[in-house]
JSON list of C-alpha atoms in Angstrom, two decimals:
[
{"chain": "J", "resi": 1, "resn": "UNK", "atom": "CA", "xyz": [-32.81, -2.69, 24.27]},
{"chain": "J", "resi": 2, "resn": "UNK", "atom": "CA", "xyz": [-31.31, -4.59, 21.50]},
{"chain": "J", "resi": 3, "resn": "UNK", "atom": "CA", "xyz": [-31.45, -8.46, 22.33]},
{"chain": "J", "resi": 4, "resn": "UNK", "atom": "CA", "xyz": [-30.27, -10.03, 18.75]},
{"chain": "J", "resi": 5, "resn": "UNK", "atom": "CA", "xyz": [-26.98, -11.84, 19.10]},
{"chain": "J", "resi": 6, "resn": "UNK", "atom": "CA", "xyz": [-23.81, -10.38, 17.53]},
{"chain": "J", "resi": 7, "resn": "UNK", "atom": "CA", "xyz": [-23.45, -10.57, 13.31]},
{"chain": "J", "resi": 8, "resn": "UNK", "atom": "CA", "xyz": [-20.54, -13.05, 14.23]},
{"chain": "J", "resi": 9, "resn": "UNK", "atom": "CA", "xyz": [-18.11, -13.36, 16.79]},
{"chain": "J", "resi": 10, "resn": "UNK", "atom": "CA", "xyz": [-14.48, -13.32, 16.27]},
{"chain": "J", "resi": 11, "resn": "UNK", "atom": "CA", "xyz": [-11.81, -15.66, 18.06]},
{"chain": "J", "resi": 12, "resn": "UNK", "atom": "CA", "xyz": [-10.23, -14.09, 21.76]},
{"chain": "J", "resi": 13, "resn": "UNK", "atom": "CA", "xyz": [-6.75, -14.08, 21.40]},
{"chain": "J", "resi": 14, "resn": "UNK", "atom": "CA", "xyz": [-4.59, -16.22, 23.24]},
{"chain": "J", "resi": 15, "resn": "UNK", "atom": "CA", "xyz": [-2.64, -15.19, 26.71]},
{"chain": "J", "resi": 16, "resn": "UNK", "atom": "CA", "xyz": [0.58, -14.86, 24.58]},
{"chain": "J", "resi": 17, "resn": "UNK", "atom": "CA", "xyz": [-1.00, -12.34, 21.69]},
{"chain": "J", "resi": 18, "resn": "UNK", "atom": "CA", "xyz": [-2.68, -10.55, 24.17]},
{"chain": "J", "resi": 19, "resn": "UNK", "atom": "CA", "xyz": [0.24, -9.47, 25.89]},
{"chain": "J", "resi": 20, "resn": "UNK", "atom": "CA", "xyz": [2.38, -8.63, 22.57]},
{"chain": "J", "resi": 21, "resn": "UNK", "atom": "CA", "xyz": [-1.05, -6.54, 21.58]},
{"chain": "J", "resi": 22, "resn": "UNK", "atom": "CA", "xyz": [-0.60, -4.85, 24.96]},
{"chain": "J", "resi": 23, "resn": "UNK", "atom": "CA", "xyz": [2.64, -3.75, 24.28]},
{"chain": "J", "resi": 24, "resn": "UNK", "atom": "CA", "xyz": [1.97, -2.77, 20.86]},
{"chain": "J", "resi": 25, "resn": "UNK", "atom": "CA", "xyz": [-0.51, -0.43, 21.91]},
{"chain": "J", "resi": 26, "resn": "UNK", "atom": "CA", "xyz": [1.82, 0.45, 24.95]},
{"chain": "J", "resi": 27, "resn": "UNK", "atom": "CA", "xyz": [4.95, 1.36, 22.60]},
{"chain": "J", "resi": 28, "resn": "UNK", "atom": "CA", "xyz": [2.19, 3.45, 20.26]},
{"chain": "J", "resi": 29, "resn": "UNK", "atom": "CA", "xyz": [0.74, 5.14, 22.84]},
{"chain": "J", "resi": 30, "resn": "UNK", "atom": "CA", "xyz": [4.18, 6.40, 24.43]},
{"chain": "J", "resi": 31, "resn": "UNK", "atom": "CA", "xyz": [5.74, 7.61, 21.03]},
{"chain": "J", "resi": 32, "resn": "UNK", "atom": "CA", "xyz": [2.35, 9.58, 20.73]},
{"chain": "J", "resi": 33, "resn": "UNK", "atom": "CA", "xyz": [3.19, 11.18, 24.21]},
{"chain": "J", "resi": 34, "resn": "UNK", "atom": "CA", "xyz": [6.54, 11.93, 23.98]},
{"chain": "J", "resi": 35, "resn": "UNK", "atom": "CA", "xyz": [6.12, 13.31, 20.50]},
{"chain": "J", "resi": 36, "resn": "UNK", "atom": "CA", "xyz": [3.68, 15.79, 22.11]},
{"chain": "J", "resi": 37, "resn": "UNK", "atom": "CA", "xyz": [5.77, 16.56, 24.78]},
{"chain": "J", "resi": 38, "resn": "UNK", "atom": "CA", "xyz": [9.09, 17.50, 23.19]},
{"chain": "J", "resi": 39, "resn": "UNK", "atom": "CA", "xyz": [8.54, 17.47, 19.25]},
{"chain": "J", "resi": 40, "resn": "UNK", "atom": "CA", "xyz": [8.56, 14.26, 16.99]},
{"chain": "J", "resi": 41, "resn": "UNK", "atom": "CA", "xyz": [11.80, 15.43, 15.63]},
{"chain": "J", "resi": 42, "resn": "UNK", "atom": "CA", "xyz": [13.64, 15.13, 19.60]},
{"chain": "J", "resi": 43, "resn": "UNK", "atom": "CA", "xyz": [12.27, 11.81, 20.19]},
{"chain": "J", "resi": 44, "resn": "UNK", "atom": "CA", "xyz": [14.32, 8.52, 19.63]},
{"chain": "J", "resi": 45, "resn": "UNK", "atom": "CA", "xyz": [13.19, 5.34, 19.41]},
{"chain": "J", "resi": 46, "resn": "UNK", "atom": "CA", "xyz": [15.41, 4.77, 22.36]},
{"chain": "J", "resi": 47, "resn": "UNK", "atom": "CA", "xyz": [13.14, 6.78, 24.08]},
{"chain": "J", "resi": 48, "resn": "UNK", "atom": "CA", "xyz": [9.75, 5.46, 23.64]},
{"chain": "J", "resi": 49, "resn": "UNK", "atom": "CA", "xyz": [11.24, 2.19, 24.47]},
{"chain": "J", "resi": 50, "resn": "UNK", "atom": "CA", "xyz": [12.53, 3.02, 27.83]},
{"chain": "J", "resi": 51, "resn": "UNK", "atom": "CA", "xyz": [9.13, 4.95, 28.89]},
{"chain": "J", "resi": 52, "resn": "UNK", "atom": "CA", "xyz": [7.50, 1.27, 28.28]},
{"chain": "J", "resi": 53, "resn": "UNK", "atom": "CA", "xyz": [10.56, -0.54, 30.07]},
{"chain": "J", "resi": 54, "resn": "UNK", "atom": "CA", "xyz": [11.66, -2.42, 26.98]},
{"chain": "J", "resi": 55, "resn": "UNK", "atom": "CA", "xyz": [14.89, -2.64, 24.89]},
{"chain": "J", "resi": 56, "resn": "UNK", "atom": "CA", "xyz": [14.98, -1.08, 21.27]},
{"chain": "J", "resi": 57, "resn": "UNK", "atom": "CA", "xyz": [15.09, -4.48, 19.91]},
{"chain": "J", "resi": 58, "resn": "UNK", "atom": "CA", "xyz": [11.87, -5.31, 21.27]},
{"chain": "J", "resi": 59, "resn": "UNK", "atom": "CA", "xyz": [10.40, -1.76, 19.47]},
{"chain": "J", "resi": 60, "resn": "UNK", "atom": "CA", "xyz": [11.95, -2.90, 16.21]},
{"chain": "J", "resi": 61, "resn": "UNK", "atom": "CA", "xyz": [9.57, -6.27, 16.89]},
{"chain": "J", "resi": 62, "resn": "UNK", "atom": "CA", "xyz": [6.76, -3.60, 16.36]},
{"chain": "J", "resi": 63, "resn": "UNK", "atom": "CA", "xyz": [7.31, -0.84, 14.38]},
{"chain": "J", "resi": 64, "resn": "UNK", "atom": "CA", "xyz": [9.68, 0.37, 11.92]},
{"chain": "J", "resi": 65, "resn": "UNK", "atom": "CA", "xyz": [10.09, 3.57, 12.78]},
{"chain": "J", "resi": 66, "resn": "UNK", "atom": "CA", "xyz": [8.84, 6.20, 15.51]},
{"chain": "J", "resi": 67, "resn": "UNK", "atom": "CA", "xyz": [7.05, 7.64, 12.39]},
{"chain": "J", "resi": 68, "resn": "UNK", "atom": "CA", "xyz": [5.12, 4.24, 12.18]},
{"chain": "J", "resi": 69, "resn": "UNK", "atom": "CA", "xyz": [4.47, 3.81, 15.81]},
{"chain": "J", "resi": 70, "resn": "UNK", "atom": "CA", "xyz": [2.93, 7.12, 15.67]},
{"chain": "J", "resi": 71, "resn": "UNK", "atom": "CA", "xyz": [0.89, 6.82, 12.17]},
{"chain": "J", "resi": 72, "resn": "UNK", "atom": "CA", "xyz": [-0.61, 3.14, 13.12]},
{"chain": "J", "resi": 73, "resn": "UNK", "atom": "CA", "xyz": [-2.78, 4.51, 15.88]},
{"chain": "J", "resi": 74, "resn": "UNK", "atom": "CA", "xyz": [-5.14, 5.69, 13.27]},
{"chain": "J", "resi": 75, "resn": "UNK", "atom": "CA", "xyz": [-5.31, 2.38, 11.17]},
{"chain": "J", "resi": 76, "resn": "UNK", "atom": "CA", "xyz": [-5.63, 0.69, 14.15]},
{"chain": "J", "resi": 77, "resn": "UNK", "atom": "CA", "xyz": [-9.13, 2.55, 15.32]},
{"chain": "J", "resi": 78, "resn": "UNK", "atom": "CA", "xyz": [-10.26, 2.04, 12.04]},
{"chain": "J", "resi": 79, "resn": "UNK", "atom": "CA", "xyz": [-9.93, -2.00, 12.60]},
{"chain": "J", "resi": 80, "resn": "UNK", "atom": "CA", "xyz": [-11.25, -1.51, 16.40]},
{"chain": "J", "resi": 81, "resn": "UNK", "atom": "CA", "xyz": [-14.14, 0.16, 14.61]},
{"chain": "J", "resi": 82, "resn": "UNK", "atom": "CA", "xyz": [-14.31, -3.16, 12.29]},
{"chain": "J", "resi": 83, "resn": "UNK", "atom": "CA", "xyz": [-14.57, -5.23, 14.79]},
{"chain": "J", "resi": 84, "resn": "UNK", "atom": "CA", "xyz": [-16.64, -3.39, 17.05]},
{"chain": "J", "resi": 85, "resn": "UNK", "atom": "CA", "xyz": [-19.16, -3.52, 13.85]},
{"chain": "J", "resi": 86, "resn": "UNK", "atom": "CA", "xyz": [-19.03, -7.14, 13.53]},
{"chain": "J", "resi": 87, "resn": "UNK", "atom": "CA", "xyz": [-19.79, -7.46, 17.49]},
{"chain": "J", "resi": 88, "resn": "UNK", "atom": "CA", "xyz": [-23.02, -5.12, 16.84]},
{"chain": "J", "resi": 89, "resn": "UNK", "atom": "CA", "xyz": [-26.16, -6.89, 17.06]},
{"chain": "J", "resi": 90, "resn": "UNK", "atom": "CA", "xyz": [-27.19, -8.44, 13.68]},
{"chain": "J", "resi": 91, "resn": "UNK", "atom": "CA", "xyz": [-30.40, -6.96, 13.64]},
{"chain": "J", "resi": 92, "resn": "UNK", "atom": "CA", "xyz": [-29.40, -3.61, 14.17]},
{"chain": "J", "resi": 93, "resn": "UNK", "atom": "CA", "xyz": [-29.60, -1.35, 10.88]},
{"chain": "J", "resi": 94, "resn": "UNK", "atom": "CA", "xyz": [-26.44, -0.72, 9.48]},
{"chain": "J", "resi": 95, "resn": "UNK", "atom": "CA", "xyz": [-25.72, 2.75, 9.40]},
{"chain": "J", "resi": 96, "resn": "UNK", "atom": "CA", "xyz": [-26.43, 3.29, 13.28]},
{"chain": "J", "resi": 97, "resn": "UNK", "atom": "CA", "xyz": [-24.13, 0.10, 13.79]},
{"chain": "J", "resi": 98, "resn": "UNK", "atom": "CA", "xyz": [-21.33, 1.63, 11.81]},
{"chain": "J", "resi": 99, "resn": "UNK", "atom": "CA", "xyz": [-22.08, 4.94, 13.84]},
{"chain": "J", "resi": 100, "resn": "UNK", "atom": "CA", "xyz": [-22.09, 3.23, 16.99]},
{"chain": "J", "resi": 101, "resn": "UNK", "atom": "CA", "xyz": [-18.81, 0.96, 16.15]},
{"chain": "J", "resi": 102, "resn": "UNK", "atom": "CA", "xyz": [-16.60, 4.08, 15.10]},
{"chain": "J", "resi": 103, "resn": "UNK", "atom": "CA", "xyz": [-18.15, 6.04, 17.90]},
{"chain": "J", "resi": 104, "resn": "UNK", "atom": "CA", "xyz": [-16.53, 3.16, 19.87]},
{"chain": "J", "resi": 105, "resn": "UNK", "atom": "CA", "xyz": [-13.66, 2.84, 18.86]},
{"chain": "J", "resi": 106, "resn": "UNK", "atom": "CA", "xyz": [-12.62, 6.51, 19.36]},
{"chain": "J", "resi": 107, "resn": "UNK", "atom": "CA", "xyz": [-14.30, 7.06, 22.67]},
{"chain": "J", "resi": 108, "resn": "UNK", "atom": "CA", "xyz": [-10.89, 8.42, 24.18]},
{"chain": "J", "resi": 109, "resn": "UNK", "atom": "CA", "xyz": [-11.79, 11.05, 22.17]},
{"chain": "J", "resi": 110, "resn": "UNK", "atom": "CA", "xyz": [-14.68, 12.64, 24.42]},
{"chain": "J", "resi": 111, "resn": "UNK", "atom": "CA", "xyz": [-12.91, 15.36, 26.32]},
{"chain": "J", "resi": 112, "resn": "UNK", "atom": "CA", "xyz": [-12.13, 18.66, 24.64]},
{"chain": "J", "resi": 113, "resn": "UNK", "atom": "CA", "xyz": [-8.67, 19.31, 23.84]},
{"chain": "J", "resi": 114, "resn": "UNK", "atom": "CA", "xyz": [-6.81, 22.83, 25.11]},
{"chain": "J", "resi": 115, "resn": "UNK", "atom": "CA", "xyz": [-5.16, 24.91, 22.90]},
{"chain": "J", "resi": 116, "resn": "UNK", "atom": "CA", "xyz": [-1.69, 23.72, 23.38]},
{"chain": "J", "resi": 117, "resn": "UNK", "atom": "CA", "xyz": [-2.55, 20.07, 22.70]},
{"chain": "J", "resi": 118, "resn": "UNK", "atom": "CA", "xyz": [-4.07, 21.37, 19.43]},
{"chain": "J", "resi": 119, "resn": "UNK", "atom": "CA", "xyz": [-0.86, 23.28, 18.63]},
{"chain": "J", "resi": 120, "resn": "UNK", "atom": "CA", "xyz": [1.18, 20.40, 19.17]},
{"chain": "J", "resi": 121, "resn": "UNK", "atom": "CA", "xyz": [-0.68, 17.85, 17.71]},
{"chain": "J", "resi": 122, "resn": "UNK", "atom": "CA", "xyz": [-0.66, 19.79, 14.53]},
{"chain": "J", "resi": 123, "resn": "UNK", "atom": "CA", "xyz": [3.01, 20.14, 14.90]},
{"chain": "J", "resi": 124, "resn": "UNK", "atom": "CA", "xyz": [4.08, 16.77, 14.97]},
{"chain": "J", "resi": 125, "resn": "UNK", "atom": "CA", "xyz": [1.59, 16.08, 12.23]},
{"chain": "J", "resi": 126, "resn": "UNK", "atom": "CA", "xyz": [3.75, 18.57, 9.73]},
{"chain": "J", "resi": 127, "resn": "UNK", "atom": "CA", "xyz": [6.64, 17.21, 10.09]},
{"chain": "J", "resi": 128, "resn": "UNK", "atom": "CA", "xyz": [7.55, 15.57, 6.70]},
{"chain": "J", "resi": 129, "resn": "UNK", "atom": "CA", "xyz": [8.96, 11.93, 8.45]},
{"chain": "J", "resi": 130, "resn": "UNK", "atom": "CA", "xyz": [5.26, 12.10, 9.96]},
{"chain": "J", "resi": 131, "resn": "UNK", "atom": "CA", "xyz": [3.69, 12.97, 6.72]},
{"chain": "J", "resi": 132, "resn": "UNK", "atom": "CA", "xyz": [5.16, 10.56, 4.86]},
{"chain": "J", "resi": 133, "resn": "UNK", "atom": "CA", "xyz": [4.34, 7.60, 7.05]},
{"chain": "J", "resi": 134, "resn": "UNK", "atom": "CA", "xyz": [0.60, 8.55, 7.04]},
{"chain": "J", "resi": 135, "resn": "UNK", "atom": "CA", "xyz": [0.60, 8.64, 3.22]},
{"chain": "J", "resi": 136, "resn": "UNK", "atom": "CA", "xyz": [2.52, 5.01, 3.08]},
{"chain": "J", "resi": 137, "resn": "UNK", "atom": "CA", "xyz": [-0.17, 3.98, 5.77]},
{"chain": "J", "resi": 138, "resn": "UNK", "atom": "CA", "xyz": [-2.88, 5.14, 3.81]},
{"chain": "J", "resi": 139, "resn": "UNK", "atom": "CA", "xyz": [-2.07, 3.59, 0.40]},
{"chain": "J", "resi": 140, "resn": "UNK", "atom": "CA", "xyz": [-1.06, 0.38, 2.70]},
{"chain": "J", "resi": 141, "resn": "UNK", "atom": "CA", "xyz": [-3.97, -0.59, 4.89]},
{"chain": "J", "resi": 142, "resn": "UNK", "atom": "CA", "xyz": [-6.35, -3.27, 4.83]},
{"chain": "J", "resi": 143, "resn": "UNK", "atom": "CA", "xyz": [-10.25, -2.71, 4.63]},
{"chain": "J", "resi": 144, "resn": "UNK", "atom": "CA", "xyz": [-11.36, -4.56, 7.72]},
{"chain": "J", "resi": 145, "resn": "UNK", "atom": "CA", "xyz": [-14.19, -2.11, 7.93]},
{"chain": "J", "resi": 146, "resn": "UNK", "atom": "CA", "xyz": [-15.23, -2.54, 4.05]},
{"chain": "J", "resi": 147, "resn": "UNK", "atom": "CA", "xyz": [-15.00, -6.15, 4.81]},
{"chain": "J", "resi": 148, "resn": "UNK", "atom": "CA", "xyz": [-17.45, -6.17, 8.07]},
{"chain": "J", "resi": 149, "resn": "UNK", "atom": "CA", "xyz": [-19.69, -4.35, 6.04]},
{"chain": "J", "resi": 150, "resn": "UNK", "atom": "CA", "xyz": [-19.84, -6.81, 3.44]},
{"chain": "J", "resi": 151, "resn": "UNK", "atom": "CA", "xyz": [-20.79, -9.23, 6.52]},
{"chain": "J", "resi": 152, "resn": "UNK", "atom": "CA", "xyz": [-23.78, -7.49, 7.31]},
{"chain": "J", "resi": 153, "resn": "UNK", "atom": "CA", "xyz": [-25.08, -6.01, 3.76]},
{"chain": "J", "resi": 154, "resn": "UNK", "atom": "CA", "xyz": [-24.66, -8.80, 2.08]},
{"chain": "J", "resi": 155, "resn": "UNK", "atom": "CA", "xyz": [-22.70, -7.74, -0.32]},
{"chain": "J", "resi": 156, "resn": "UNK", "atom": "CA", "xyz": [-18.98, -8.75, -1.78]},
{"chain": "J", "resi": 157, "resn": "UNK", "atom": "CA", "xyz": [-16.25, -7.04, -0.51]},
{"chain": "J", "resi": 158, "resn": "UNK", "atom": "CA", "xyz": [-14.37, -7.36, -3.67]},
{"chain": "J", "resi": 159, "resn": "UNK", "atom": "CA", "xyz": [-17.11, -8.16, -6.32]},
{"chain": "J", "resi": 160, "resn": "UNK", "atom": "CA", "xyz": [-19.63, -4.59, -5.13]},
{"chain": "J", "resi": 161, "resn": "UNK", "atom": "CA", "xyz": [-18.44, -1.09, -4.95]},
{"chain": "J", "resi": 162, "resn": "UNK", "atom": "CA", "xyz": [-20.93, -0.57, -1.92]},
{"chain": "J", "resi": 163, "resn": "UNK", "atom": "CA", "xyz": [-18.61, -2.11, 1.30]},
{"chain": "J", "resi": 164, "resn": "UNK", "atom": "CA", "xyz": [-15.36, -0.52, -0.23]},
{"chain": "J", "resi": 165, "resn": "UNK", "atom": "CA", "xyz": [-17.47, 3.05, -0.14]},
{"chain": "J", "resi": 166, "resn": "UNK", "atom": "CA", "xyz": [-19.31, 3.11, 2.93]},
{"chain": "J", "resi": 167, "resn": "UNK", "atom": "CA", "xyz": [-15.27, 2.31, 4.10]},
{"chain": "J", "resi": 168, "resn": "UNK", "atom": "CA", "xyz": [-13.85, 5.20, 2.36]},
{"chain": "J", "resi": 169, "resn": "UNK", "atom": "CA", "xyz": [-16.70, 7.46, 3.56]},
{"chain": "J", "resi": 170, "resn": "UNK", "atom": "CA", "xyz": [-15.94, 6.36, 7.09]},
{"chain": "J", "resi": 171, "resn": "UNK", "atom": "CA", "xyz": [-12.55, 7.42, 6.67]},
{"chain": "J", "resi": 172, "resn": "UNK", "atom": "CA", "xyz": [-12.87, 10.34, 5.20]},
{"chain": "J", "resi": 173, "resn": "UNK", "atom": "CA", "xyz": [-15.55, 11.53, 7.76]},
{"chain": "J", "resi": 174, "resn": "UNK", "atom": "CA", "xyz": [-12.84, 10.83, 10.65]},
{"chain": "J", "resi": 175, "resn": "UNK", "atom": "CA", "xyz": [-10.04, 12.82, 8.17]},
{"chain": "J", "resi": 176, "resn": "UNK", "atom": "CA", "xyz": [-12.61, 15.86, 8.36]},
{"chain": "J", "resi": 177, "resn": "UNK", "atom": "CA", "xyz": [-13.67, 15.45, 11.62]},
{"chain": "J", "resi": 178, "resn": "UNK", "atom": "CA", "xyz": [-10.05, 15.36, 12.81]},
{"chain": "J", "resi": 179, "resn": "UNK", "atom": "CA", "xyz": [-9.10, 18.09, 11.02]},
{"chain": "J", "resi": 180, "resn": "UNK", "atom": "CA", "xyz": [-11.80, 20.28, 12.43]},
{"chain": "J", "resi": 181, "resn": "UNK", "atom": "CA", "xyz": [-10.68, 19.36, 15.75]},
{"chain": "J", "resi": 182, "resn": "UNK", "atom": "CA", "xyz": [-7.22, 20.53, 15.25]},
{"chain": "J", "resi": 183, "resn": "UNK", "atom": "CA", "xyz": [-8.37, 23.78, 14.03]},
{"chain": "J", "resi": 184, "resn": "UNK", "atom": "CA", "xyz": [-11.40, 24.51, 16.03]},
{"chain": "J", "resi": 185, "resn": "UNK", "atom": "CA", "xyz": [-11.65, 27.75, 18.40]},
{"chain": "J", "resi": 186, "resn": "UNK", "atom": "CA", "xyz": [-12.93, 26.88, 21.00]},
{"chain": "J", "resi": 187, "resn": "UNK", "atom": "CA", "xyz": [-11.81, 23.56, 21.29]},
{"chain": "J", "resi": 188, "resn": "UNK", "atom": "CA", "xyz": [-14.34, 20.79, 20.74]},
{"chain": "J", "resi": 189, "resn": "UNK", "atom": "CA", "xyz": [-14.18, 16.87, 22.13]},
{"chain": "J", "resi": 190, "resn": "UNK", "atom": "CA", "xyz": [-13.35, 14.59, 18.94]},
{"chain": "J", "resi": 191, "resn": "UNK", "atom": "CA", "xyz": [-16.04, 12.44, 19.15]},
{"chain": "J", "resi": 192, "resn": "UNK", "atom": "CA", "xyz": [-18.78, 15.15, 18.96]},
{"chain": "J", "resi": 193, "resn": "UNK", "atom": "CA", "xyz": [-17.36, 16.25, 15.38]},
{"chain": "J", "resi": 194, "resn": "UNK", "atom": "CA", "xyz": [-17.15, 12.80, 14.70]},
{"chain": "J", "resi": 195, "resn": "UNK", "atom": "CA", "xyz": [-20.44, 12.19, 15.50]},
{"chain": "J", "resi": 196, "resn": "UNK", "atom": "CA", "xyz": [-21.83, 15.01, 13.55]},
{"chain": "J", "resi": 197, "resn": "UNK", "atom": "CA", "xyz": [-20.15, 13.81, 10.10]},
{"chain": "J", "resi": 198, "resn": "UNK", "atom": "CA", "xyz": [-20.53, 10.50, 10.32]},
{"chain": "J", "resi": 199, "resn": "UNK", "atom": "CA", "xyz": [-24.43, 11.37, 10.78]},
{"chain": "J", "resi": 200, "resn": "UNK", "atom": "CA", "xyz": [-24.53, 12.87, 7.34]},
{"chain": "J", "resi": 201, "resn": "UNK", "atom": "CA", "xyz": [-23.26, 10.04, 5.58]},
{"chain": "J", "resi": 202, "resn": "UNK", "atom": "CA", "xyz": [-26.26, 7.63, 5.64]},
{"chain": "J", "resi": 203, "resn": "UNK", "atom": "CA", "xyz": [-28.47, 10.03, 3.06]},
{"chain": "J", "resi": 204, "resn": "UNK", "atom": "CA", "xyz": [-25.94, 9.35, 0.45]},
{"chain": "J", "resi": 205, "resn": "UNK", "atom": "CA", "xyz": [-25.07, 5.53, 0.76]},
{"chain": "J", "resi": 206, "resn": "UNK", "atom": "CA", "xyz": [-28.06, 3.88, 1.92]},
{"chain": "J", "resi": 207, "resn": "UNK", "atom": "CA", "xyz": [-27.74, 0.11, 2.85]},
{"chain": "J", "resi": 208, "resn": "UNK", "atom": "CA", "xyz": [-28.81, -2.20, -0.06]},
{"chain": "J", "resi": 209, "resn": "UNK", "atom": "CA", "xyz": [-30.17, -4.99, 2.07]},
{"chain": "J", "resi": 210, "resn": "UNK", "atom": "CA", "xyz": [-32.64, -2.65, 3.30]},
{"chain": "J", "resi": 211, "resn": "UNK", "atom": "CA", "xyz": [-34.36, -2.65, -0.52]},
{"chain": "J", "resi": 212, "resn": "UNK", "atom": "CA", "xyz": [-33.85, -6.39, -0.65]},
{"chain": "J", "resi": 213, "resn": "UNK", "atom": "CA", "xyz": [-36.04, -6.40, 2.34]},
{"chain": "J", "resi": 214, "resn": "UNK", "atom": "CA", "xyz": [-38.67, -4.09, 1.48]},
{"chain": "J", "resi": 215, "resn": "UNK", "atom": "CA", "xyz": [-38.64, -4.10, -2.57]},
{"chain": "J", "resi": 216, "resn": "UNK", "atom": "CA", "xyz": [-41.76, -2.64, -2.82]},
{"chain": "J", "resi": 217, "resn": "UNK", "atom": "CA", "xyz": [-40.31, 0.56, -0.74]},
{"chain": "J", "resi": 218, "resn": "UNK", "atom": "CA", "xyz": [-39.37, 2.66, -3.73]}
]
């Protein structure tokens, strides 16, 4: 068992955040649902906000669009993962950390989904309001993860390549991973593909501060 204390800790929100995350998550969670349910293109915003037991107003607070309450779920794992990383214990190695973190982050993931969710899920995901919100997302997020590995690899987020890639890798691996999982016959649980591909990535982007540690490795 891992005793080393946590690479850094990050502030606990206040009462007041909390609760506006909470319904973030809430709001995102029921546009995800009802989208499933009845089609992307059937549910109003209206709708989502009356399964939470809030006004439209207060969606508008959150989101833009049902497209974006839908599309931020992903981002948002991605900066769970992030700061499940930085709460990883500082001497663990960094590639099982990052494993662990992302692992984390997605462990709603670990059941295996039937046929119909599969179908559905890669409905709403064709529908061009959908697609288009996941591109803006994409070309719009911030690297929390590239930046947590900077943290711990002692490296510069914006001076080295290295965070910035292991990020992208990341990302990519849970693109793949997800797209397997809509597609696969049988079904398989998420995080079990995700696991697989995000063990393949360590080979080709070893962590640098492992040389600076051992220089005579090589």
């Amino acid at each position: 068992m891992d005793t080393d204390p946590p690479a850094s800790a990050a502030p606990r929100p206040g009462l007041r955040e909390r609760k506006k995350q909470e319904t973030r998550a809430a709001l995102s969670l029921a546009a995800v649902r009802l989208a499933l349910e009845h089609g992307v293109e059937n549910v109003r915003v209206e709708d989502i906000a009356a399964s939470v037991g809030v006004s439209a107003r207060t969606f508008n607070n959150y989101f833009t669009s049902k497209y974006e309450a839908i599309a931020v779920r992903h981002r948002d794992r991605l900066r769970q993962a992030a700061d499940e990383l930085r709460a990883r214990p500082a001497g663990e190695p960094l590639w099982p950390a990052v494993i662990n973190a992302v692992l984390a982050a997605f462990a709603g993931g670990d059941q295996e989904p039937s046929p119909e969710t599969q179908a559905r899920t890669r409905r709403m995901l064709r529908d061009p309001g959908m697609r288009g919100e996941l591109l803006r997302l994409a070309f719009d997020q911030d690297d929390a993860l590239a930046a947590v590995v900077a943290e711990r690899t002692g490296t510069d987020v914006h001076r080295d390549l290295y965070p910035g890639l292991v990020s992208a890798a990341v990302n990519t691996a849970v693109q793949v991973a997800t797209d397997r999982w809509l597609h696969a016959d049988p079904p398989v649980a998420l995080v079990a593909l995700l696991r697989a591909a995000l063990e393949q990535l360590p080979a080709g982007l070893p962590d640098p501060s492992a040389d600076r540690a051992n220089p005579g490795g090589r």
